[in-house]
Each structure stands twice: as structure tokens, then as C-alpha cells.
Amino acid sequence: AGQISALPTAGQTVDLGQPNQTVVGVRALQDTLRDEARDAIRELHQFGLNGVILTGDNPRAAAAIAGELDLAFKAGLLPEDKVRAVTALSPLAPLAMVGDGINDAPAMKAASIGIAMGSGTDVALETADAALTHNRLRGLAQMITLARATHANIRQNITIALGLKAIFLVTTGLGFTGLVLAILAETG
């Protein structure tokens, strides 16, 4: 009995096989981390990003997983509780919600960006702004790297375009270039 009572404390869910009120077996189930979870969290930390686990699972199971990843957690949450948690965190910084189930979809919608796991439910995939199609958590870091590079490219292109417009505005105003060249510079 002592060993059985220790199982939930270790984050395991206990199922007693007891037909006719007689225990004939004990089954302990435990969520396991994806192989890449630690690496994915480490990569996100290198970007200066922090995470919080929002789950409907029982607090002991969530604590076991969160402890392995060194993340904060909120457990026993209903979908509306997840939305409240996301809404409370959103004013602090842009927030991404990664999920895979129906219960995650409302919180994904409330987040700055919702990211669905590729193997998630149709509702989660339809609600998400982006999806990890290969179902790999390390894709989050790749997604962030690509987004930051794209953002930098856009800023660079806008800077060059505005710089050229300014140059042609001044040179046309001073009579060094004609109106035709200024129009060509404007239209690309």
C-alpha cells in the first residue's frame, strides 16, 4: 500500500484492477517527455524566451513533467482557464500558445500567435496561425529563426526603398534627375 500511495506523488496515475472489490493488479501510467523536448526548451531559452505549461492534467503529473523541463506550470485547467492564463500573460509580452487539442484551441486563438502540432486535432490546426507540420518541437526554434530573418529582410527592403525615394526626391528637386527617373524609382 505504501508503494502504491507513492506513485501519484511521482507524477503517475494509478489504476487498480479490482474486480469484485479485490485488488488483483496495479497499473501506473505516466506521461513521458518527447525525446526532443529538453533541446527545444533549451533553444527557446537561448532566444530569451520563457515557457509555462498550461494543462488539464492533474497537478502532480504536470509537476513531474515541468520539473524535468525546469518550467513553471498551471495544471487542472479547463479550456476557459487556459484562455484566462494566456490573457493574463499577454500584456507582458507577445505570447505564443503551442497546442494540439480541442481544449487548447481557445487559448491558441487568444494568444498573439497560435501554433498547432501537426498531429493535432482539426480544430487546433484550423485555429492556429502556424503549424509544426513535422510534429517536432525543435521546429519552434527554426520557426522563430525564419520569422526573425524575414522580419529583418522586410525592414531592410523598406529602408532601401525609402532611401532611394529620398535620394530621387532631392536630386529631382535640385534638377539633377528628371521626373521620369523619379517616377521609375517610385514604381520600381
GROMACS .gro file of C-alpha atoms in nm:
model
  188
    1ALA     CA    1   0.000   0.000   0.000
    2GLY     CA    2   0.290   0.235   0.076
    3GLN     CA    3   0.442   0.180  -0.267
    4ILE     CA    4   0.107   0.240  -0.435
    5SER     CA    5   0.046   0.565  -0.247
    6ALA     CA    6   0.390   0.691  -0.354
    7LEU     CA    7   0.310   0.654  -0.726
    8PRO     CA    8   0.086   0.964  -0.764
    9THR     CA    9   0.347   1.174  -0.586
   10ALA     CA   10   0.593   1.072  -0.857
   11GLY     CA   11   0.351   1.200  -1.123
   12GLN     CA   12   0.199   0.865  -1.209
   13THR     CA   13  -0.169   0.786  -1.249
   14VAL     CA   14  -0.265   0.468  -1.067
   15ASP     CA   15  -0.521   0.222  -1.200
   16LEU     CA   16  -0.615  -0.061  -0.965
   17GLY     CA   17  -0.750  -0.374  -1.130
   18GLN     CA   18  -1.010  -0.475  -0.875
   19PRO     CA   19  -1.296  -0.694  -0.992
   20ASN     CA   20  -1.532  -0.778  -0.706
   21GLN     CA   21  -1.355  -0.525  -0.479
   22THR     CA   22  -1.038  -0.737  -0.467
   23VAL     CA   23  -0.718  -0.579  -0.596
   24VAL     CA   24  -0.562  -0.813  -0.848
   25GLY     CA   25  -0.322  -0.574  -1.014
   26VAL     CA   26  -0.182  -0.225  -1.020
   27ARG     CA   27  -0.106  -0.026  -1.332
   28ALA     CA   28   0.084   0.302  -1.308
   29LEU     CA   29   0.074   0.534  -1.609
   30GLN     CA   30   0.297   0.834  -1.657
   31ASP     CA   31   0.332   1.095  -1.927
   32THR     CA   32   0.674   1.093  -2.085
   33LEU     CA   33   0.866   1.373  -2.247
   34ARG     CA   34   0.923   1.378  -2.617
   35ASP     CA   35   1.287   1.298  -2.692
   36GLU     CA   36   1.348   1.648  -2.822
   37ALA     CA   37   1.162   1.842  -2.550
   38ARG     CA   38   1.468   1.936  -2.344
   39ASP     CA   39   1.658   2.052  -2.654
   40ALA     CA   40   1.359   2.252  -2.777
   41ILE     CA   41   1.320   2.429  -2.442
   42ARG     CA   42   1.696   2.497  -2.426
   43GLU     CA   43   1.685   2.651  -2.776
   44LEU     CA   44   1.390   2.871  -2.679
   45HIS     CA   45   1.577   2.985  -2.366
   46GLN     CA   46   1.873   3.079  -2.590
   47PHE     CA   47   1.635   3.312  -2.775
   48GLY     CA   48   1.545   3.468  -2.439
   49LEU     CA   49   1.202   3.308  -2.437
   50ASN     CA   50   1.036   3.154  -2.133
   51GLY     CA   51   0.761   2.896  -2.119
   52VAL     CA   52   0.476   2.794  -1.895
   53ILE     CA   53   0.295   2.461  -1.919
   54LEU     CA   54  -0.083   2.506  -1.924
   55THR     CA   55  -0.251   2.168  -1.889
   56GLY     CA   56  -0.571   1.999  -1.792
   57ASP     CA   57  -0.369   1.715  -1.638
   58ASN     CA   58  -0.357   1.663  -1.264
   59PRO     CA   59  -0.109   1.883  -1.077
   60ARG     CA   60   0.124   1.600  -0.973
   61ALA     CA   61   0.164   1.472  -1.329
   62ALA     CA   62   0.219   1.827  -1.453
   63ALA     CA   63   0.473   1.895  -1.178
   64ALA     CA   64   0.673   1.587  -1.278
   65ILE     CA   65   0.695   1.695  -1.643
   66ALA     CA   66   0.752   2.063  -1.560
   67GLY     CA   67   1.027   1.965  -1.319
   68GLU     CA   68   1.210   1.770  -1.589
   69LEU     CA   69   1.195   2.075  -1.818
   70ASP     CA   70   1.254   2.337  -1.549
   71LEU     CA   71   0.934   2.519  -1.647
   72ALA     CA   72   0.655   2.678  -1.448
   73PHE     CA   73   0.315   2.514  -1.482
   74LYS     CA   74  -0.055   2.555  -1.419
   75ALA     CA   75  -0.249   2.229  -1.401
   76GLY     CA   76  -0.607   2.108  -1.380
   77LEU     CA   77  -0.711   2.378  -1.627
   78LEU     CA   78  -1.029   2.382  -1.831
   79PRO     CA   79  -1.016   2.548  -2.176
   80GLU     CA   80  -1.151   2.876  -2.033
   81ASP     CA   81  -0.883   2.865  -1.760
   82LYS     CA   82  -0.616   2.838  -2.029
   83VAL     CA   83  -0.767   3.141  -2.205
   84ARG     CA   84  -0.756   3.339  -1.878
   85ALA     CA   85  -0.392   3.238  -1.825
   86VAL     CA   86  -0.296   3.343  -2.178
   87THR     CA   87  -0.489   3.669  -2.144
   88ALA     CA   88  -0.314   3.743  -1.813
   89LEU     CA   89   0.031   3.681  -1.964
   90SER     CA   90  -0.030   3.860  -2.298
   91PRO     CA   91   0.011   4.220  -2.173
   92LEU     CA   92   0.363   4.136  -2.053
   93ALA     CA   93   0.497   4.039  -2.397
   94PRO     CA   94   0.381   3.889  -2.726
   95LEU     CA   95   0.277   3.535  -2.644
   96ALA     CA   96   0.269   3.212  -2.844
   97MET     CA   97   0.050   2.921  -2.741
   98VAL     CA   98   0.151   2.577  -2.867
   99GLY     CA   99  -0.116   2.309  -2.851
  100ASP     CA  100  -0.258   2.004  -3.017
  101GLY     CA  101  -0.609   1.950  -2.887
  102ILE     CA  102  -0.960   2.088  -2.882
  103ASN     CA  103  -0.900   2.215  -2.529
  104ASP     CA  104  -0.601   2.419  -2.648
  105ALA     CA  105  -0.777   2.589  -2.941
  106PRO     CA  106  -0.944   2.875  -2.746
  107ALA     CA  107  -0.614   2.967  -2.577
  108MET     CA  108  -0.434   2.949  -2.912
  109LYS     CA  109  -0.691   3.193  -3.050
  110ALA     CA  110  -0.638   3.429  -2.752
  111ALA     CA  111  -0.257   3.427  -2.790
  112SER     CA  112  -0.059   3.663  -3.012
  113ILE     CA  113   0.021   3.359  -3.224
  114GLY     CA  114  -0.125   3.009  -3.201
  115ILE     CA  115   0.094   2.718  -3.307
  116ALA     CA  116  -0.052   2.371  -3.357
  117MET     CA  117   0.134   2.044  -3.356
  118GLY     CA  118   0.097   1.876  -3.694
  119SER     CA  119  -0.066   1.569  -3.543
  120GLY     CA  120  -0.315   1.782  -3.351
  121THR     CA  121  -0.690   1.785  -3.384
  122ASP     CA  122  -0.856   1.951  -3.682
  123VAL     CA  123  -0.991   2.222  -3.451
  124ALA     CA  124  -0.642   2.305  -3.323
  125LEU     CA  125  -0.497   2.309  -3.675
  126GLU     CA  126  -0.776   2.533  -3.806
  127THR     CA  127  -0.743   2.775  -3.514
  128ALA     CA  128  -0.364   2.801  -3.532
  129ASP     CA  129  -0.174   3.076  -3.709
  130ALA     CA  130   0.107   2.829  -3.781
  131ALA     CA  131   0.161   2.455  -3.759
  132LEU     CA  132   0.461   2.235  -3.689
  133THR     CA  133   0.390   2.002  -3.978
  134HIS     CA  134   0.660   1.750  -3.890
  135ASN     CA  135   0.538   1.737  -3.530
  136ARG     CA  136   0.882   1.824  -3.393
  137LEU     CA  137   0.913   2.070  -3.106
  138ARG     CA  138   1.254   2.181  -3.227
  139GLY     CA  139   1.069   2.329  -3.522
  140LEU     CA  140   0.972   2.615  -3.289
  141ALA     CA  141   1.330   2.746  -3.287
  142GLN     CA  142   1.351   2.709  -3.664
  143MET     CA  143   1.020   2.893  -3.699
  144ILE     CA  144   1.146   3.179  -3.482
  145THR     CA  145   1.476   3.199  -3.672
  146LEU     CA  146   1.293   3.214  -4.005
  147ALA     CA  147   1.045   3.474  -3.876
  148ARG     CA  148   1.324   3.696  -3.742
  149ALA     CA  149   1.521   3.669  -4.068
  150THR     CA  150   1.208   3.752  -4.269
  151HIS     CA  151   1.134   4.049  -4.044
  152ALA     CA  152   1.492   4.177  -4.085
  153ASN     CA  153   1.466   4.135  -4.464
  154ILE     CA  154   1.141   4.331  -4.474
  155ARG     CA  155   1.291   4.613  -4.265
  156GLN     CA  156   1.597   4.622  -4.490
  157ASN     CA  157   1.384   4.638  -4.806
  158ILE     CA  158   1.170   4.920  -4.664
  159THR     CA  159   1.483   5.113  -4.561
  160ILE     CA  160   1.636   5.079  -4.908
  161ALA     CA  161   1.310   5.178  -5.080
  162LEU     CA  162   1.263   5.485  -4.859
  163GLY     CA  163   1.629   5.580  -4.902
  164LEU     CA  164   1.601   5.565  -5.282
  165LYS     CA  165   1.283   5.770  -5.274
  166ALA     CA  166   1.456   6.033  -5.060
  167ILE     CA  167   1.756   6.044  -5.294
  168PHE     CA  168   1.537   6.086  -5.603
  169LEU     CA  169   1.321   6.345  -5.427
  170VAL     CA  170   1.627   6.557  -5.351
  171THR     CA  171   1.801   6.504  -5.686
  172THR     CA  172   1.481   6.575  -5.880
  173GLY     CA  173   1.415   6.884  -5.670
  174LEU     CA  174   1.768   7.008  -5.742
  175GLY     CA  175   1.729   6.932  -6.112
  176PHE     CA  176   1.991   6.656  -6.131
  177THR     CA  177   1.742   6.388  -6.235
  178GLY     CA  178   1.429   6.419  -6.437
  179LEU     CA  179   1.075   6.343  -6.336
  180VAL     CA  180   1.077   6.024  -6.545
  181LEU     CA  181   1.361   5.873  -6.338
  182ALA     CA  182   1.185   5.973  -6.015
  183ILE     CA  183   0.867   5.800  -6.135
  184LEU     CA  184   1.065   5.488  -6.232
  185ALA     CA  185   1.227   5.485  -5.887
  186GLU     CA  186   0.884   5.517  -5.727
  187THR     CA  187   0.726   5.231  -5.922
  188GLY     CA  188   1.029   5.001  -5.903
   0.00000   0.00000   0.00000
